[in-house]
CSV table of C-alpha atoms in Angstrom, one decimal:
chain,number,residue,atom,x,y,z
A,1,UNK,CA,0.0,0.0,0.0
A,2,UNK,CA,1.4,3.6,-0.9
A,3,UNK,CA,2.3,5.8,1.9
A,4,UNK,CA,-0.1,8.3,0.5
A,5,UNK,CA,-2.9,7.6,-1.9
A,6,UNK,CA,-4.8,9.9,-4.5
A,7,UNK,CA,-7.4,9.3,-7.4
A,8,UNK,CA,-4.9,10.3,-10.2
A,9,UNK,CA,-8.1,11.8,-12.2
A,10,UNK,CA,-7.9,13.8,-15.1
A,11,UNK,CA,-10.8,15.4,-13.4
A,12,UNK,CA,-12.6,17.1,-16.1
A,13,UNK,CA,-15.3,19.8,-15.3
A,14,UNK,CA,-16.9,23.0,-16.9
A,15,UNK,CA,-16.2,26.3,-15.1
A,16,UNK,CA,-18.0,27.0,-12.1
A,17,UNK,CA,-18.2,23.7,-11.3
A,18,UNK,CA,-17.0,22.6,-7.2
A,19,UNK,CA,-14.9,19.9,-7.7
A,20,UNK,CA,-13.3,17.5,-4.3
A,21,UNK,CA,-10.1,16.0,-4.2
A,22,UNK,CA,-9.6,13.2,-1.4
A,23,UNK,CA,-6.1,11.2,-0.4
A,24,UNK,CA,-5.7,9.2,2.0
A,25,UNK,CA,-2.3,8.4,4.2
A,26,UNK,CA,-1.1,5.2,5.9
A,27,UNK,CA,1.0,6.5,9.1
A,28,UNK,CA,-1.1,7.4,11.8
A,29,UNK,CA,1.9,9.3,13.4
A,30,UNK,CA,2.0,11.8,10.1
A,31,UNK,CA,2.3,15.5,11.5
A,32,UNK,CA,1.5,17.9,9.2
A,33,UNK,CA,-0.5,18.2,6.3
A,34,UNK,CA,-0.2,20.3,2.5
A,35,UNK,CA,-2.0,20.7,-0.6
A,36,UNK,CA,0.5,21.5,-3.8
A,37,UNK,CA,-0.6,22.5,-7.2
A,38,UNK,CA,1.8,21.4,-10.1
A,39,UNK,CA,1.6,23.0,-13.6
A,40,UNK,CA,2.8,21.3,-16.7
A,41,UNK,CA,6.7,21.1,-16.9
A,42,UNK,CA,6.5,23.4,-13.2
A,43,UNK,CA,7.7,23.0,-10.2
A,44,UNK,CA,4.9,21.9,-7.1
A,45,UNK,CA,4.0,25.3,-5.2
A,46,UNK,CA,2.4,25.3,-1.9
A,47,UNK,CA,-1.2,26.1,-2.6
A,48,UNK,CA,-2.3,25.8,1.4
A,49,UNK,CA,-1.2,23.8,4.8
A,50,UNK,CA,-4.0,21.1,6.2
A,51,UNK,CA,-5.5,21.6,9.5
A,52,UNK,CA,-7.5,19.7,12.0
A,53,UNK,CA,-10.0,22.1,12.0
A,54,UNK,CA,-10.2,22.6,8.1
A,55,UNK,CA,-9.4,26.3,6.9
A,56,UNK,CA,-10.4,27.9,3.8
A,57,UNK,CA,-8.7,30.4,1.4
A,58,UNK,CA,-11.0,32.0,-1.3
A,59,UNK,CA,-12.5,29.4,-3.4
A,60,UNK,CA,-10.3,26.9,-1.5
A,61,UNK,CA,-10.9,24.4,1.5
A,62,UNK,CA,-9.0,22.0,3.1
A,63,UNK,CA,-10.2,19.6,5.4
A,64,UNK,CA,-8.6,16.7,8.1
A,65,UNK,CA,-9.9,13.6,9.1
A,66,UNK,CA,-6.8,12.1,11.7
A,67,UNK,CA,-9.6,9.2,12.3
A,68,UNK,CA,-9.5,8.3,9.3
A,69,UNK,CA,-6.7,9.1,7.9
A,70,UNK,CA,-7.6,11.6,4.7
A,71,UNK,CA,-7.3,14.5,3.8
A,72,UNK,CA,-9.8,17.1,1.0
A,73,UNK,CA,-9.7,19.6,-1.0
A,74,UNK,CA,-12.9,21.7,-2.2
A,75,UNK,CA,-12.4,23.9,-5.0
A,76,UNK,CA,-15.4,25.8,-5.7
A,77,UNK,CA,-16.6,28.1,-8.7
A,78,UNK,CA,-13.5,26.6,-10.9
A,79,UNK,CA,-11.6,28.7,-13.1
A,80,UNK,CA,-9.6,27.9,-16.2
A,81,UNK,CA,-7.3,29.0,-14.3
A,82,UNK,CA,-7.3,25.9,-12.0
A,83,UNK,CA,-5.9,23.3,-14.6
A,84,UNK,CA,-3.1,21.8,-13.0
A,85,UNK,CA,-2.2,18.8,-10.9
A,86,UNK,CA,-3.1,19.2,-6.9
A,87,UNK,CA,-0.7,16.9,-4.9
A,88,UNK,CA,-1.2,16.0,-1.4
A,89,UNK,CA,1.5,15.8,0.6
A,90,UNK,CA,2.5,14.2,4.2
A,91,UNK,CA,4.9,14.9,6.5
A,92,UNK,CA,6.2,11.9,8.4
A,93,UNK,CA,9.6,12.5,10.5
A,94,UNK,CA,10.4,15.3,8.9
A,95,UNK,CA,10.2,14.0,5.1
A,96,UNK,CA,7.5,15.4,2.7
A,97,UNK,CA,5.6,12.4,1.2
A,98,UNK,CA,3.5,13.1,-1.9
A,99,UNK,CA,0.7,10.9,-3.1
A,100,UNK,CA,0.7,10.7,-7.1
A,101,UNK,CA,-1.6,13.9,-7.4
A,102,UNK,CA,-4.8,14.4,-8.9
A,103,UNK,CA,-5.1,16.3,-12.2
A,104,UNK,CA,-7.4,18.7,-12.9
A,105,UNK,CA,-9.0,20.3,-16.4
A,106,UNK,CA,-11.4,22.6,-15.8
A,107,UNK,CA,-13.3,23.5,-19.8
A,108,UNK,CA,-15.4,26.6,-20.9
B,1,UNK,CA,15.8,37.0,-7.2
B,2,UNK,CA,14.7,33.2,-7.2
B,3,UNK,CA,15.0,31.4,-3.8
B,4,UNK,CA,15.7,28.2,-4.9
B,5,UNK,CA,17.9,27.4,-7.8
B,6,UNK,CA,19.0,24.7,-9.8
B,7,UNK,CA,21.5,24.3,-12.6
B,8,UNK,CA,21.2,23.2,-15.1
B,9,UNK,CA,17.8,23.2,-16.4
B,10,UNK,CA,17.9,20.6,-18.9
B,11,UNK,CA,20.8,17.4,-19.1
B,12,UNK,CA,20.7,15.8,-22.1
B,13,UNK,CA,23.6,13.0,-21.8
B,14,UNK,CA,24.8,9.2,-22.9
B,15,UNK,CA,24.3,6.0,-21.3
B,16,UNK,CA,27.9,5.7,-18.8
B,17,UNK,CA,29.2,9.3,-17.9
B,18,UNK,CA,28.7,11.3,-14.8
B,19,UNK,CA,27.1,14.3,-14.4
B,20,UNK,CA,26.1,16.9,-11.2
B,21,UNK,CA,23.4,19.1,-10.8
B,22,UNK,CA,23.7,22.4,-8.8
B,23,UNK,CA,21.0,24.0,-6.3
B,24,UNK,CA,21.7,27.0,-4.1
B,25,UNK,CA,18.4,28.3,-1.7
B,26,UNK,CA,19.3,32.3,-0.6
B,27,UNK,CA,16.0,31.7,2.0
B,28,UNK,CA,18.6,31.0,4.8
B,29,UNK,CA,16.4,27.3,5.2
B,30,UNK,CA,18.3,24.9,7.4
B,31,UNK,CA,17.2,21.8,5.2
B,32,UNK,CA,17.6,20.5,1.7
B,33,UNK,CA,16.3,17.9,-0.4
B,34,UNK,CA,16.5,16.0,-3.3
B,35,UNK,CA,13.4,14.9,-5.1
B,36,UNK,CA,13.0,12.5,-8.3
B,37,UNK,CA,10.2,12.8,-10.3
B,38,UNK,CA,9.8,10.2,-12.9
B,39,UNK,CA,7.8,9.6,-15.9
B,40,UNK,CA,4.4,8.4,-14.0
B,41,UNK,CA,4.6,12.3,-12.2
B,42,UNK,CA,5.7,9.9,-8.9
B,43,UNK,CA,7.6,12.3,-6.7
B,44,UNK,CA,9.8,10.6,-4.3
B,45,UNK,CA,12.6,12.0,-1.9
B,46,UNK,CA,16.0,10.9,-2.5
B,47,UNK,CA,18.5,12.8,0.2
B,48,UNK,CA,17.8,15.4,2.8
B,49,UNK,CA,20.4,17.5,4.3
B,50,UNK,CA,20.0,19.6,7.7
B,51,UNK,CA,22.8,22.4,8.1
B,52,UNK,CA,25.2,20.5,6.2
B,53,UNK,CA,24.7,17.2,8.0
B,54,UNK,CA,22.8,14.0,6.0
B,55,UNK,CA,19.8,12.9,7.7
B,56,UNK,CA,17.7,11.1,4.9
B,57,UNK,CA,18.9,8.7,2.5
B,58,UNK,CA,16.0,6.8,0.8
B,59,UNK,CA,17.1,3.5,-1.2
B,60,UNK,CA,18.7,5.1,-3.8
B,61,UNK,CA,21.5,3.3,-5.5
B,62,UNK,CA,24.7,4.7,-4.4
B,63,UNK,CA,26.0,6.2,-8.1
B,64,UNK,CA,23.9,9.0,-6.3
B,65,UNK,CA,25.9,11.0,-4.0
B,66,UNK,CA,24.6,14.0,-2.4
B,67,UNK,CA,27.2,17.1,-1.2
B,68,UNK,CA,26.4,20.1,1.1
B,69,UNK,CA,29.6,22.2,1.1
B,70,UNK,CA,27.2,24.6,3.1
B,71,UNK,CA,23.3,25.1,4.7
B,72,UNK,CA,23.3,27.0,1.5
B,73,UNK,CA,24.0,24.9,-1.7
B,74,UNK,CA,23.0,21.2,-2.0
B,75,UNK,CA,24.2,19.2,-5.3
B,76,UNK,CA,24.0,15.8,-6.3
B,77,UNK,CA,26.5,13.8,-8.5
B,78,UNK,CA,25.7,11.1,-10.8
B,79,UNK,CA,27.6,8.3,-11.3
B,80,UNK,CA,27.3,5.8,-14.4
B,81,UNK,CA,23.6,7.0,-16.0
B,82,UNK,CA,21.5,4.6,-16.4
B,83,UNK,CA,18.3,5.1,-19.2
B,84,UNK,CA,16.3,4.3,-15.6
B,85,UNK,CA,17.8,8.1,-14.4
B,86,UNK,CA,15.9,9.9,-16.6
B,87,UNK,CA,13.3,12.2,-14.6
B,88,UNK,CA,13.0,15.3,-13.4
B,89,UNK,CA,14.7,15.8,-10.5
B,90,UNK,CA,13.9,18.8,-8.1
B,91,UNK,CA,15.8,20.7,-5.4
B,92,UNK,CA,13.8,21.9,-2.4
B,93,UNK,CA,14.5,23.6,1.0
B,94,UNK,CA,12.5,24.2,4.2
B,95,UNK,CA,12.9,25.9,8.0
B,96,UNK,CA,11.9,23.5,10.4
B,97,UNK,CA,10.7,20.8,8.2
B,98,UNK,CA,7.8,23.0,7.0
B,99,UNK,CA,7.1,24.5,4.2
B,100,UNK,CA,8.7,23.3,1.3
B,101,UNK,CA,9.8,25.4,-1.3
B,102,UNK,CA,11.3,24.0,-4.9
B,103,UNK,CA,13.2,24.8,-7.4
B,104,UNK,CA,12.4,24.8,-10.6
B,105,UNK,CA,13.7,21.5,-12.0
B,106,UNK,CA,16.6,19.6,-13.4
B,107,UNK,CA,15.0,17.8,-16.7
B,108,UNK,CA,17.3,14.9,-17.3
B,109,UNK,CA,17.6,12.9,-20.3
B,110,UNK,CA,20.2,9.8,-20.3
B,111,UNK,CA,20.3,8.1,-24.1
């Protein structure tokens, strides 16, 4: 089993459409939580942290389950501007593990 | 001015020689990394240095071989390419384990 799991997608949706991304970790004793986005032939960027009790930034939310062990992300009212690929990412003993990341297309 | 950088940007080289990569970080983090990102978009850590000092080394076969002359600059040195070295491999830096911020990318190509 991967240390941290995501639906690979593509995700295809029209604008202005919410779309969820979920992942799920295996190491209970993970500490801290992130979201990346990825462009095409990019390097990831830190689009927000994780936190137990979820935090939103614009059109974005992030959410925490530690019971069970996933993690979301809630775009909402999608913009072309969202195409990319959203990576979660785990930190266990103080190594970043990234699931496979999720990518998104969002259409006119 | 860019906070982490790599060098060079694109390696295009033969089956059997050696090559390095270059990454300097001007954030004054007190960890580096080295990521591999392969074909499938997988990215997996290869090497993490703290204030000059190794402190991860994931299986990696050892014709890798990380150096930290200082908390500043992290390269990595190739030994041998293989055709299975071809990724894109990605520099990255943090304070405190948090907050990772990467470079832009060393595309490699062995032939």
């Amino acid at each position: 089993r991967k240390e941290v799991e995501q639906d690979p997608g593509p995700f295809n949706v029209p604008e202005g459409a919410t779309v969820a991304f979920n992942c799920t970790y295996s190491n209970s004793a993970s500490q801290s939580f992130f979201w990346y986005r990825q462009d095409c032939r990019k390097e990831p960027k830190l689009l927000m942290s994780v936190y137990s009790s979820g935090n939103e930034d614009g059109r974005f939310t992030a959410q925490l389950n530690r019971a069970s062990q996933y993690i979301s992300l809630l775009i909402r009212d999608s913009k072309l501007s969202d195409s990319a690929t959203y990576l979660c990412a785990v930190n266990q003993g103080g190594k970043l593990i990234f699931g496979q990341g999720t990518e998104l297309s969002v259409k006119p | 001015d860019t906070a982490v950088s790599q060098t060079p940007k694109y390696l295009v080289t033969q089956m059997g020689n050696d090559k390095s990569i270059k990454c300097e970080q001007n954030l004054g983090h007190d960890t580096m990394y080295w990521y591999k990102q392969d074909s499938k978009k997988f990215l997996k850590i290869m090497f993490s240095y703290n204030n000059k000092e190794l402190i991860i080394n994931e299986t990696v076969p050892n014709r890798f071989s990380p150096k930290s002359p200082d908390k500043a600059h992290l390269n990595l040195h190739i030994n041998s390419l293989e055709l299975g070295d071809s990724a894109v491999y990605f520099c990255a830096s943090s304070q405190f384990r948090v907050g990772y911020t990467f470079g832009s990318g060393t595309r490699l190509t062995v032939v």
